[in-house]
PDB file of C-alpha atoms and ligand atoms in Angstrom:
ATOM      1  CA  UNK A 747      -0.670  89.959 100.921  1.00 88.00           C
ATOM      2  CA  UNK A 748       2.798  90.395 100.618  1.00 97.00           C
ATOM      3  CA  UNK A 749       3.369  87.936  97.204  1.00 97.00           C
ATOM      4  CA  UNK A 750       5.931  89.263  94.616  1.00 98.00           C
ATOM      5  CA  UNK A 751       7.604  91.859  97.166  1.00 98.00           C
ATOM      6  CA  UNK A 752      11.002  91.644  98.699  1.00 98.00           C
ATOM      7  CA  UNK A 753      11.363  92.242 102.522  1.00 99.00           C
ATOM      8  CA  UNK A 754      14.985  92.729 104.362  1.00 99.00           C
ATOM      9  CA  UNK A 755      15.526  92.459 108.135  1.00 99.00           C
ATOM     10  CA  UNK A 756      18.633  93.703 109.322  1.00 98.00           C
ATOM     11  CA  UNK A 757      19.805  91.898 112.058  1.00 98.00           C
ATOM     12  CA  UNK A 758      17.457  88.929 111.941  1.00 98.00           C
ATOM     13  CA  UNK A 759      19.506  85.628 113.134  1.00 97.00           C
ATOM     14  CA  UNK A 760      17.372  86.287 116.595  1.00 95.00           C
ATOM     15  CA  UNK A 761      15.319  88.168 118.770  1.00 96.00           C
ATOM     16  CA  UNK A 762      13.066  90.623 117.440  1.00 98.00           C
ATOM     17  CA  UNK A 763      14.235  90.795 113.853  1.00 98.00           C
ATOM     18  CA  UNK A 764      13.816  87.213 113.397  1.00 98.00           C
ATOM     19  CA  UNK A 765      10.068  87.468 114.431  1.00 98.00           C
ATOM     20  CA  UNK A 766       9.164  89.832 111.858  1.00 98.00           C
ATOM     21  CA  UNK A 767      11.029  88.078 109.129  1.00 98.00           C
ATOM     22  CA  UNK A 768       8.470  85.495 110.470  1.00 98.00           C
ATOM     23  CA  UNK A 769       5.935  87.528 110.264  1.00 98.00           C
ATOM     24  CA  UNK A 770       6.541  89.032 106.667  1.00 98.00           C
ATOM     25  CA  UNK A 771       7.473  85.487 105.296  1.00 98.00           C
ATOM     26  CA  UNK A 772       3.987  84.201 106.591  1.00 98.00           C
ATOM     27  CA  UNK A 773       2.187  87.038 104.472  1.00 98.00           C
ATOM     28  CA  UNK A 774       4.110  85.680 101.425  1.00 98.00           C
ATOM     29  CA  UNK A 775       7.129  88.431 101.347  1.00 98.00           C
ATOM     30  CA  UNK A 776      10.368  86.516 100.023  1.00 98.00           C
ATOM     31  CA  UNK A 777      12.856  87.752 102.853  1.00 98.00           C
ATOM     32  CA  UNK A 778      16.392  88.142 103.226  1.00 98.00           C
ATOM     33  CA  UNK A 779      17.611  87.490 106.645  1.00 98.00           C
ATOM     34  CA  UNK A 780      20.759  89.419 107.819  1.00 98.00           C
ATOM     35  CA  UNK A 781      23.055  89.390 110.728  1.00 98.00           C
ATOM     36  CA  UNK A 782      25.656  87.911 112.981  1.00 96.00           C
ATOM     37  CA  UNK A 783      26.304  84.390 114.196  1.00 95.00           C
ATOM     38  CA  UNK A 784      27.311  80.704 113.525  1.00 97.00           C
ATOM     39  CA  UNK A 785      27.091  80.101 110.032  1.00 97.00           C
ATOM     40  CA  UNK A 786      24.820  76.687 111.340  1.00 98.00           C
ATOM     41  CA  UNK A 787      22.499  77.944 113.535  1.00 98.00           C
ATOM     42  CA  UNK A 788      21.836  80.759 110.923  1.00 98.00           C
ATOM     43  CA  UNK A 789      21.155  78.007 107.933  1.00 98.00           C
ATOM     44  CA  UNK A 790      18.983  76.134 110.416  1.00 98.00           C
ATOM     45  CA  UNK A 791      16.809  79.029 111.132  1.00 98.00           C
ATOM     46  CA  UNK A 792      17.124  80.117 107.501  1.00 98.00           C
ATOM     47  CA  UNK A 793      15.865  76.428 106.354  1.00 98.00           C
ATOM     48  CA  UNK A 794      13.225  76.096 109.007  1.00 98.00           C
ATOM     49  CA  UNK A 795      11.291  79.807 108.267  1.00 98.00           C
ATOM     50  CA  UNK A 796      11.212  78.685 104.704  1.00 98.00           C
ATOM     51  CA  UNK A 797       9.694  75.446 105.185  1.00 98.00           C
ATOM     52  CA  UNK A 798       7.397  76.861 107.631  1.00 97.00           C
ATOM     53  CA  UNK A 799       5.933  79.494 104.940  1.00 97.00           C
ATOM     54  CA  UNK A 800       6.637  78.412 102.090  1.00 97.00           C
ATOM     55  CA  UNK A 801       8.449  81.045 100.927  1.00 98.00           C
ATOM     56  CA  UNK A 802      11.925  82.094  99.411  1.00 98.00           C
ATOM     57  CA  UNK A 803      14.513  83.101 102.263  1.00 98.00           C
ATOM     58  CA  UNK A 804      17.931  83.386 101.621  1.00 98.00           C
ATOM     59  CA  UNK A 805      20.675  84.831 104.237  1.00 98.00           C
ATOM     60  CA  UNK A 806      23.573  87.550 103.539  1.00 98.00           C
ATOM     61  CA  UNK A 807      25.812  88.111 106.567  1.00 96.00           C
ATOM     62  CA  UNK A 808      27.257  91.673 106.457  1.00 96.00           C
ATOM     63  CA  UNK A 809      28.703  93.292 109.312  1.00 98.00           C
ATOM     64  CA  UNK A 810      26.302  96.412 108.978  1.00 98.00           C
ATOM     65  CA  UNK A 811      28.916  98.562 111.765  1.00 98.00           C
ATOM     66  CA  UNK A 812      30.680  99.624 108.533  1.00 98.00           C
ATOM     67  CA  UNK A 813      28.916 101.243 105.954  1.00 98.00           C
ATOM     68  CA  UNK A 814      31.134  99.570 102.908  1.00 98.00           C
ATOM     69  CA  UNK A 815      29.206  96.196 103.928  1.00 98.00           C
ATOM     70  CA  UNK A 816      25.744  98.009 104.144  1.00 98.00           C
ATOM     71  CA  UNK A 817      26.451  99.108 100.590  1.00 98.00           C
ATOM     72  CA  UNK A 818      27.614  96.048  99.676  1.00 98.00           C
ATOM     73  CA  UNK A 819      24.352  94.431 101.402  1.00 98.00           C
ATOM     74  CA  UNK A 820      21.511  96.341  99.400  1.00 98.00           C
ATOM     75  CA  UNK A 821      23.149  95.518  96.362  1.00 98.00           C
ATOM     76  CA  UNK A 822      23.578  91.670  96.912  1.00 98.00           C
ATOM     77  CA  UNK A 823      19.411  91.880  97.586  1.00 98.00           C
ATOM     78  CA  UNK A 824      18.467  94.210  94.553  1.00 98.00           C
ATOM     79  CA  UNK A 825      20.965  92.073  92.368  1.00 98.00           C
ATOM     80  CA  UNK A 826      19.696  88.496  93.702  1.00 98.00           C
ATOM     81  CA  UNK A 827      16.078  89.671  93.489  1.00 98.00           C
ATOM     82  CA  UNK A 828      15.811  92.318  91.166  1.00 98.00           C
ATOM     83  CA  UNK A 829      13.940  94.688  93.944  1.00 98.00           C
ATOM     84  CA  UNK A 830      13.844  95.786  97.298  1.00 98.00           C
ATOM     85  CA  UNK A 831      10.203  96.736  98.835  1.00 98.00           C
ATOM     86  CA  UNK A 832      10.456  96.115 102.628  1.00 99.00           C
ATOM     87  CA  UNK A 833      13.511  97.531 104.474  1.00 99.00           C
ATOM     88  CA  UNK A 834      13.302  96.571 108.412  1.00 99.00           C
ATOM     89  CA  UNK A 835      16.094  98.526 109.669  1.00 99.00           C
ATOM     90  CA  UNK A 836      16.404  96.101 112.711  1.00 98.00           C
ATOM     91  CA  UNK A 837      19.959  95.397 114.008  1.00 98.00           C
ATOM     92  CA  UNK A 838      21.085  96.811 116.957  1.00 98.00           C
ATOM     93  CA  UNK A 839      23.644  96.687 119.951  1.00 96.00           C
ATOM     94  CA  UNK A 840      23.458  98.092 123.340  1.00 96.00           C
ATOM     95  CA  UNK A 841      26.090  99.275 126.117  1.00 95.00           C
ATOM     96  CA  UNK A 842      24.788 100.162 129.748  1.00 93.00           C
ATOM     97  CA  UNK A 843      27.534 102.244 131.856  1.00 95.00           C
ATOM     98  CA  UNK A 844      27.633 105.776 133.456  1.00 96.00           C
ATOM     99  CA  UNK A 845      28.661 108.575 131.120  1.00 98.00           C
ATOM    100  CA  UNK A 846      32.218 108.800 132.771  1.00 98.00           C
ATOM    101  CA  UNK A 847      33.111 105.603 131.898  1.00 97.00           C
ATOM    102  CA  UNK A 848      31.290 104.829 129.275  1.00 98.00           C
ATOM    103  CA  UNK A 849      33.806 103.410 126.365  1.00 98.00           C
ATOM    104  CA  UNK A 850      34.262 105.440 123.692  1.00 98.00           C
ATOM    105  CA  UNK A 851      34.842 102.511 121.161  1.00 98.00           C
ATOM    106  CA  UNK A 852      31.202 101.471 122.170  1.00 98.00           C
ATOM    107  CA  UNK A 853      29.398 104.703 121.458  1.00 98.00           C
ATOM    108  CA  UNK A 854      31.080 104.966 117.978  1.00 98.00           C
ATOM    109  CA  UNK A 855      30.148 101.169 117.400  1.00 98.00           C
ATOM    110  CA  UNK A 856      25.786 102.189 118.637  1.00 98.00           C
ATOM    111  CA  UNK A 857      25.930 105.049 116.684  1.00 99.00           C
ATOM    112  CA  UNK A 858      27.501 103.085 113.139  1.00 98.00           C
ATOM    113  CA  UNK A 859      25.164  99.968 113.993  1.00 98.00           C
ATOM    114  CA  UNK A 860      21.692 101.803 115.361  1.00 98.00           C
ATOM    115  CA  UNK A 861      21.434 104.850 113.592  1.00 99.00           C
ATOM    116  CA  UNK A 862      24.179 104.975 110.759  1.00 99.00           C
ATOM    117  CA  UNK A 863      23.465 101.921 109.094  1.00 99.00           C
ATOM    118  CA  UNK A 864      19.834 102.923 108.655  1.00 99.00           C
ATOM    119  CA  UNK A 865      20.606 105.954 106.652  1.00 99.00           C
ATOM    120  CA  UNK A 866      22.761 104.244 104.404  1.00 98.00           C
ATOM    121  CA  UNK A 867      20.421 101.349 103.830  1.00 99.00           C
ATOM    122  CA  UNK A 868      17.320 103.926 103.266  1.00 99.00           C
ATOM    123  CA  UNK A 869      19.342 106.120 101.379  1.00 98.00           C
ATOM    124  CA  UNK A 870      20.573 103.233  98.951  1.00 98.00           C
ATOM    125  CA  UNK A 871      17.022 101.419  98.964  1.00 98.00           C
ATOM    126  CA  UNK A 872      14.872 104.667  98.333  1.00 98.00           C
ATOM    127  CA  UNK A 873      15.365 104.722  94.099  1.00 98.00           C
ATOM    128  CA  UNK A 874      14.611 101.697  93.739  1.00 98.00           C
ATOM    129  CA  UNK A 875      11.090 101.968  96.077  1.00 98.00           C
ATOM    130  CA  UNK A 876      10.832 106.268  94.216  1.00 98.00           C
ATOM    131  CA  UNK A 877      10.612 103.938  90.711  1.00 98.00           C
ATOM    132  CA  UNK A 878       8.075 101.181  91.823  1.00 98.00           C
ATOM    133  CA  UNK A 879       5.787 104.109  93.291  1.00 98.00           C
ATOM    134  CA  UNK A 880       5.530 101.865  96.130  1.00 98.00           C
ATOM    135  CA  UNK A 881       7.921 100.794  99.767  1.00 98.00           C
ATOM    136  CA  UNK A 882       7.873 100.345 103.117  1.00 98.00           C
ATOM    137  CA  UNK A 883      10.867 101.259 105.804  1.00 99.00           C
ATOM    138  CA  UNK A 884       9.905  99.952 109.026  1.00 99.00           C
ATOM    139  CA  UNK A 885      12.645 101.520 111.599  1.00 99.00           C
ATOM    140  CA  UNK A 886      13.022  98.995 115.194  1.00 98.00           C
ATOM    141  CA  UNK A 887      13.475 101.958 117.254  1.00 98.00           C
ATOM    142  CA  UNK A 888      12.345 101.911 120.839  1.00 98.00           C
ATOM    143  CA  UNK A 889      10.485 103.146 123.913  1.00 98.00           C
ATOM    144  CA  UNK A 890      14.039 104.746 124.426  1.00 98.00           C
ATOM    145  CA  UNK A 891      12.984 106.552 121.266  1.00 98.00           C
ATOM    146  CA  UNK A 892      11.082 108.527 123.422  1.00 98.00           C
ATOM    147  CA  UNK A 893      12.133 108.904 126.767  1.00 98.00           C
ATOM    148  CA  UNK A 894      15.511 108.110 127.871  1.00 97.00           C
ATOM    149  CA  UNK A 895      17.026 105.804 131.102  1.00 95.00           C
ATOM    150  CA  UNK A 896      20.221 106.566 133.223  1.00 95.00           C
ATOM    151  CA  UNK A 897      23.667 104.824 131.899  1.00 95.00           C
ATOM    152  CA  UNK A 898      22.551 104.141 128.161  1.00 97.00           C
ATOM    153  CA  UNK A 899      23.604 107.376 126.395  1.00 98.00           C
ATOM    154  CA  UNK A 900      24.705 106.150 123.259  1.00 98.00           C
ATOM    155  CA  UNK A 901      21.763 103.884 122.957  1.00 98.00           C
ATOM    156  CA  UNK A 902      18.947 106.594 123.829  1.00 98.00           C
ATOM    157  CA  UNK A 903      20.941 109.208 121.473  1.00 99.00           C
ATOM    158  CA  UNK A 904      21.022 106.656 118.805  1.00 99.00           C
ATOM    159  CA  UNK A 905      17.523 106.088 119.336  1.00 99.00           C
ATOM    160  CA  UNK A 906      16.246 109.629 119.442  1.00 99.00           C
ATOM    161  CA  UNK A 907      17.992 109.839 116.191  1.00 99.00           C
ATOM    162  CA  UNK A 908      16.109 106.827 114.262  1.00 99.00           C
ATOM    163  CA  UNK A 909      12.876 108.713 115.331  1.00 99.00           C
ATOM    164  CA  UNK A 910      14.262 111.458 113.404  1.00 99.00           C
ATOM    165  CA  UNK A 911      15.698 109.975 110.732  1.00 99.00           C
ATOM    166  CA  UNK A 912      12.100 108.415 110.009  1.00 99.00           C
ATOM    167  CA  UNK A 913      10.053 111.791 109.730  1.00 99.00           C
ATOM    168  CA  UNK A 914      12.229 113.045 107.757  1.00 99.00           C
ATOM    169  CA  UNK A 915      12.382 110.409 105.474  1.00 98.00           C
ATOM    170  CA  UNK A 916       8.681 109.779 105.607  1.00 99.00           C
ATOM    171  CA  UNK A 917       8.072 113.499 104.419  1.00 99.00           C
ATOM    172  CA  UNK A 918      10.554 113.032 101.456  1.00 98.00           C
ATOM    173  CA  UNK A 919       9.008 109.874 100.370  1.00 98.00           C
ATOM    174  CA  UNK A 920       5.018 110.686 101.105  1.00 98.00           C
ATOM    175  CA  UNK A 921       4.050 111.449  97.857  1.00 98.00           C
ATOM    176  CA  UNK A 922       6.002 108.118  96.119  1.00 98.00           C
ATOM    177  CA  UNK A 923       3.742 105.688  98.179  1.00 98.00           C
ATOM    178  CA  UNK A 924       6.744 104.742 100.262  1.00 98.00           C
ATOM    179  CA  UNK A 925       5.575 104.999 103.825  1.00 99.00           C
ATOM    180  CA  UNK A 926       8.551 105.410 106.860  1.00 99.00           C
ATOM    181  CA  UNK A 927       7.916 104.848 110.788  1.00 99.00           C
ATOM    182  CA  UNK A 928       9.280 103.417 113.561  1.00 99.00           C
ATOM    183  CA  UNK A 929       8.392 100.750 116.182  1.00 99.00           C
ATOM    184  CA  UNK A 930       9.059 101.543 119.818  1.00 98.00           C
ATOM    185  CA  UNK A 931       9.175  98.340 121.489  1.00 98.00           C
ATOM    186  CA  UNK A 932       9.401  98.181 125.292  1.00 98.00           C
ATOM    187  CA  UNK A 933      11.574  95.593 126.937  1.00 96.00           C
ATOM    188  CA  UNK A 934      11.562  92.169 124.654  1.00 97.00           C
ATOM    189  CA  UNK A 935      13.371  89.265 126.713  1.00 96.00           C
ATOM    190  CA  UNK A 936      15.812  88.624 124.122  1.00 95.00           C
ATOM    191  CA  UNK A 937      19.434  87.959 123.874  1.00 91.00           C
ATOM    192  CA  UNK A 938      20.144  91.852 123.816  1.00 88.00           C
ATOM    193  CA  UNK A 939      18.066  91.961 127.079  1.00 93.00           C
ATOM    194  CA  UNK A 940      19.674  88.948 128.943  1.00 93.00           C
ATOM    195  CA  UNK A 941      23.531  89.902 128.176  1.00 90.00           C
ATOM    196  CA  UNK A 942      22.497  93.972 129.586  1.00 89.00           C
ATOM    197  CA  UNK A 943      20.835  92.982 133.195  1.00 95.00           C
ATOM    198  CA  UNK A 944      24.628  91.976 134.821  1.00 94.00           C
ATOM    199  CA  UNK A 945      25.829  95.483 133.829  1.00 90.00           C
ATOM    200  CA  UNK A 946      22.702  97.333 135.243  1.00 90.00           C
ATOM    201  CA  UNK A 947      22.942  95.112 138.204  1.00 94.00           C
ATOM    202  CA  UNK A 948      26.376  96.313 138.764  1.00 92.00           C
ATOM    203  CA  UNK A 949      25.821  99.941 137.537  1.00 90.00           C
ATOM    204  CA  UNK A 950      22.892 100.208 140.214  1.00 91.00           C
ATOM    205  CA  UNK A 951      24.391  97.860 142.970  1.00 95.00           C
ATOM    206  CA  UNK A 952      21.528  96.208 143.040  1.00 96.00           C
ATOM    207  CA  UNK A 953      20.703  91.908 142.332  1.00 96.00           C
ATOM    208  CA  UNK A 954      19.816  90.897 138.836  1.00 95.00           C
ATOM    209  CA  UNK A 955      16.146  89.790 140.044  1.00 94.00           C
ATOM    210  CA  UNK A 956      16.041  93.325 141.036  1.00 95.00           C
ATOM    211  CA  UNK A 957      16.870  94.627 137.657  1.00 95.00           C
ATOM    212  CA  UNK A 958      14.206  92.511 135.640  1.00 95.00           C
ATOM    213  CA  UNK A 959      11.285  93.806 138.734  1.00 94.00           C
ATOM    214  CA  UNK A 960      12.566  96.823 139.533  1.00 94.00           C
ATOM    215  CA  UNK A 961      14.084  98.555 136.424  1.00 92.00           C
ATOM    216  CA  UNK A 962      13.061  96.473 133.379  1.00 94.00           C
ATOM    217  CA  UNK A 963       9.298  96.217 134.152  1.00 96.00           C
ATOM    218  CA  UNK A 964       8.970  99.231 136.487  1.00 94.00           C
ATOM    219  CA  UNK A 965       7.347 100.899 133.824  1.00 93.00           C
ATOM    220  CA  UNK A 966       5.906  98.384 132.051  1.00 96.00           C
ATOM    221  CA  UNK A 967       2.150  98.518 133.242  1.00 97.00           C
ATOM    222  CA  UNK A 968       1.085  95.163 131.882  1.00 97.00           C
ATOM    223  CA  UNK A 969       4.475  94.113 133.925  1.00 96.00           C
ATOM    224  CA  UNK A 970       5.281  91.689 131.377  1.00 96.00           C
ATOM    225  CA  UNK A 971       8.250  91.888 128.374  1.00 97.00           C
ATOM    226  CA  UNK A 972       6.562  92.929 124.867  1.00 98.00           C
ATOM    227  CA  UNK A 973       6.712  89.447 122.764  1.00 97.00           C
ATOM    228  CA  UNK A 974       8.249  89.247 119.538  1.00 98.00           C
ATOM    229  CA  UNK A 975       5.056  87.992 117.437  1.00 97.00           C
ATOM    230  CA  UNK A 976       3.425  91.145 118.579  1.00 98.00           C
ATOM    231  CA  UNK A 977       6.014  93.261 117.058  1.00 98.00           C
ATOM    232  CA  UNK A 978       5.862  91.041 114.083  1.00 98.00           C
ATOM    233  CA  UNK A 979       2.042  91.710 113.502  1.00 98.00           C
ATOM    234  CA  UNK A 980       2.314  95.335 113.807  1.00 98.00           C
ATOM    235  CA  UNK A 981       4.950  94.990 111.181  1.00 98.00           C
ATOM    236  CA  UNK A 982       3.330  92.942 108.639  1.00 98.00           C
ATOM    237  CA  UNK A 983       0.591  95.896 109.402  1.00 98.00           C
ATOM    238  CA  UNK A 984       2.566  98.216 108.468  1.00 98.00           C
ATOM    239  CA  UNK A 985       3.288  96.565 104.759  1.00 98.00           C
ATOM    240  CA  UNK A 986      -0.390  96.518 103.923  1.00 98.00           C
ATOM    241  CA  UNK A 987      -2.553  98.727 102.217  1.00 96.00           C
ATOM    242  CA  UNK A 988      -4.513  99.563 105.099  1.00 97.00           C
ATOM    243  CA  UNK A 989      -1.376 101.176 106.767  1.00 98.00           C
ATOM    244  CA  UNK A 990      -0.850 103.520 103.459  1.00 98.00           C
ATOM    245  CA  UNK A 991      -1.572 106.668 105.286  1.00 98.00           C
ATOM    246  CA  UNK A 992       0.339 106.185 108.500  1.00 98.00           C
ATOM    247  CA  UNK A 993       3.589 107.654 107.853  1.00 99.00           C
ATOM    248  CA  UNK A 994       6.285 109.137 109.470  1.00 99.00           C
ATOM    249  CA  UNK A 995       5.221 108.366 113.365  1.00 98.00           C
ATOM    250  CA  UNK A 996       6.624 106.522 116.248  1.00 98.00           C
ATOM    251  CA  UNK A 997       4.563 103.563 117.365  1.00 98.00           C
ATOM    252  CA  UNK A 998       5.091 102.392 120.977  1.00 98.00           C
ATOM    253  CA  UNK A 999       4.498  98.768 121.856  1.00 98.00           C
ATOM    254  CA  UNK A1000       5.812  99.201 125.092  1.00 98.00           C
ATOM    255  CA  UNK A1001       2.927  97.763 127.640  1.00 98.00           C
ATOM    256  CA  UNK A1002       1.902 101.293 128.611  1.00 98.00           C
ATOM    257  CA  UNK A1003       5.609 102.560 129.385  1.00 97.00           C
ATOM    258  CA  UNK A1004       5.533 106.006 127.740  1.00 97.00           C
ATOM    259  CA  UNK A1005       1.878 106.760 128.967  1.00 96.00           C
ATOM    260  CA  UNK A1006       3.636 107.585 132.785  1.00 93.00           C
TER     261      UNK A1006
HETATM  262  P1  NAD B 160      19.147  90.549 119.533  1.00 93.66           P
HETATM  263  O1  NAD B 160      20.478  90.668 120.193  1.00 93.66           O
HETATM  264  O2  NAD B 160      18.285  89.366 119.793  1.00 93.66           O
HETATM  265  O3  NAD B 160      19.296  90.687 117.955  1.00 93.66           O
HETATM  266  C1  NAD B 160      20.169  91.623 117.371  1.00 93.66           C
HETATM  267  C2  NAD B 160      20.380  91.233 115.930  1.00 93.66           C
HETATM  268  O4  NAD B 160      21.309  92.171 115.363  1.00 93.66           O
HETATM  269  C3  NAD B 160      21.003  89.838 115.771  1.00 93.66           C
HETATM  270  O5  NAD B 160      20.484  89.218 114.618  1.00 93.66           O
HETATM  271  C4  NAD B 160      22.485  90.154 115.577  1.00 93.66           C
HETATM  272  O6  NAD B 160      23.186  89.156 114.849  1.00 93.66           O
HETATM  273  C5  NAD B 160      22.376  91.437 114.774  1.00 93.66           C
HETATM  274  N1  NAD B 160      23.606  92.212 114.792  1.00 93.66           N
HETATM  275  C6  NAD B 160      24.354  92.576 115.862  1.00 93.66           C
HETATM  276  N2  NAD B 160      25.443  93.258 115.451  1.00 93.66           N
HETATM  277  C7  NAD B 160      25.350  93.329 114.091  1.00 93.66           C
HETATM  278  C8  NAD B 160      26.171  93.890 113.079  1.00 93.66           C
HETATM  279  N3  NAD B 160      27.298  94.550 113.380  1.00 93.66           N
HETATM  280  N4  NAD B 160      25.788  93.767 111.773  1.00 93.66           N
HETATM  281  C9  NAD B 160      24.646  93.099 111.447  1.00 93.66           C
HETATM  282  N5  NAD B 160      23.834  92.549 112.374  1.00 93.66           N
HETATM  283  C10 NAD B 160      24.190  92.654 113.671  1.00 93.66           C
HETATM  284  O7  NAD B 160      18.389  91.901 119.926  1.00 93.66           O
HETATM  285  P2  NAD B 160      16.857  92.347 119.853  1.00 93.66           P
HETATM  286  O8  NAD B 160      16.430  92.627 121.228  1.00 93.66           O
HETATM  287  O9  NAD B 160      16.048  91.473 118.992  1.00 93.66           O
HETATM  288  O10 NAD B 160      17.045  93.767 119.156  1.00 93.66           O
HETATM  289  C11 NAD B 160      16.641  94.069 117.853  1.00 93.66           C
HETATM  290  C12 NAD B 160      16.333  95.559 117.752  1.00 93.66           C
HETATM  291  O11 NAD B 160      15.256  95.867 118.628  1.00 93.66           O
HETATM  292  C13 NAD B 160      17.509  96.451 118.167  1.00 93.66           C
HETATM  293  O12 NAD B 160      17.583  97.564 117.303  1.00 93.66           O
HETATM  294  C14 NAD B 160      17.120  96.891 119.569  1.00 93.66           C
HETATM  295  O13 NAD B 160      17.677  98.120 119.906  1.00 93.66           O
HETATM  296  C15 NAD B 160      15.612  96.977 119.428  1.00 93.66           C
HETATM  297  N6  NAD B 160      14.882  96.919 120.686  1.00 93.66           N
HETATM  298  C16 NAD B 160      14.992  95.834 121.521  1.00 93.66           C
HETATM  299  C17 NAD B 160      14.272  95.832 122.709  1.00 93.66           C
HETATM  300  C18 NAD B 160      14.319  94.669 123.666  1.00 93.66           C
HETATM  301  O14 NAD B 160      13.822  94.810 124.790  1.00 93.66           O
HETATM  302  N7  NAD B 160      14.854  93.525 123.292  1.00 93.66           N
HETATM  303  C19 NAD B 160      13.466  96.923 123.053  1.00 93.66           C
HETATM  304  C20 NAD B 160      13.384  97.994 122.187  1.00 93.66           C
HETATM  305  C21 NAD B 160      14.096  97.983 121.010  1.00 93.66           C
END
């Protein structure tokens, strides 16, 4: 379905990212993978999703907090592979603290990493996608896209302003067949997950069983975490032709969450 176009995932060395590369590679996108880590693990999962699907993957490890290496990034894909048709806007950080204390240094580094990088990679990838007549910008927002939770400010803001970054964006692009939305995932057990539940166990004074029961799936009505192959399907849904008209929405995969 996907033969002959180019996907990117930023921030796809785990987690959430890395399922959707799956999921793009398995429709026959060639995909570049992009993100953080040991330069080993990274070339194993890189080798293994190839073999797997048969496809072309390659890797380019940019630092996508500073917007010289998110330039740099687009043009290392459009030069390797002459196009760019998928752009998963993916990577992401998080910081859980109360407002007063809540380090500066961190909200600057959410804001550059979940909501800055986007725009440049969008803004960068759009001619190329204008000339083709044809692209898709998948944006991993979040539930916290929608509604918001105590002691995650710069997350939720930077969230909030993905969801708005993709309307607009979709209503620019709607007539070039270049489609824009974003995926609002509830909670996903993955590394991003696991390294926040000490912090909200200390920010609420409550046991780290208690955050995964009492915080994490509270809302969650299926009271399970969101798995990563579903948000991979929805993606690769996305990318085909019988997604063409949905543009410029928020799409919650968040086990009933946002329907309190
Ligand atoms: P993760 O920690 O498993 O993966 C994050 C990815 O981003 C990794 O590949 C990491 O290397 C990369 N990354 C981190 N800093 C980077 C940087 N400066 N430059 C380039 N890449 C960088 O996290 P995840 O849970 O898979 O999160 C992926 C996205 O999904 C994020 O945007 C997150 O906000 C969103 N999300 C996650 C959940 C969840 O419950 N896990 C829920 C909703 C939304």
């Amino acid at each position: 379905m996907l033969k002959g176009k180019v996907a990117l995932v930023t921030g796809s060395t785990s987690g959430i990212g890395l399922g959707i590369a799956h999921a793009l590679a398995r429709d026959g996108a060639t995909v570049v993978l992009n993100g953080l880590g040991n330069p080993d693990e990274i070339e194993t999962i890189r080798a293994q999703l190839a073999a797997e699907t048969g496809t072309e993957v390659t890797f380019v490890g940019a630092d996508l907090s500073r917007a010289d290496a998110v330039a740099e990034l687009i043009a290392r894909v459009e030069a390797d592979h002459g196009r760019l048709d998928v752009l998963v806007n993916n990577a992401g950080v998080q910081h859980v603290s109360p407002i007063e204390d809540f380090p500066p240094e961190k909200w600057d580094l959410i804001i550059a990493l979940n909501l800055t990088a986007a725009f440049h990679t969008i803004r960068l990838a759009v001619p190329g996608m204008k000339k083709r007549g044809w692209g898709r910008i998948i944006n991993v927002a979040s539930a916290h896209a929608l509604v918001a939770s105590p002691f995650k400010s710069a997350y939720v803001a930077s969230k909030h302003g993905i969801l708005g970054l993709t309307k607009t964006v979709a209503l620019e692009l709607a007539e070039h067949g270049v489609t824009a939305n974003a995926i609002c995932p509830g909670y996903v057990m993955t590394p991003l997950v696991q390294k926040q539940i000490p912090d909200t166990a200390k920010a609420r004074g409550i046991t780290e069983e208690e955050v995964v029961r009492d915080v994490l799936l509270a809302s969650q009505a299926t009271k399970r975490f969101v798995e990563v192959d579903e948000l991979g399907a929805l993606a690769a849904f996305l990318c085909s032709d019988g997604a063409a008209s949905i543009t410029g929405i928020a799409l919650p995969v968040d086990g009933g969450w946002t329907a309190h």
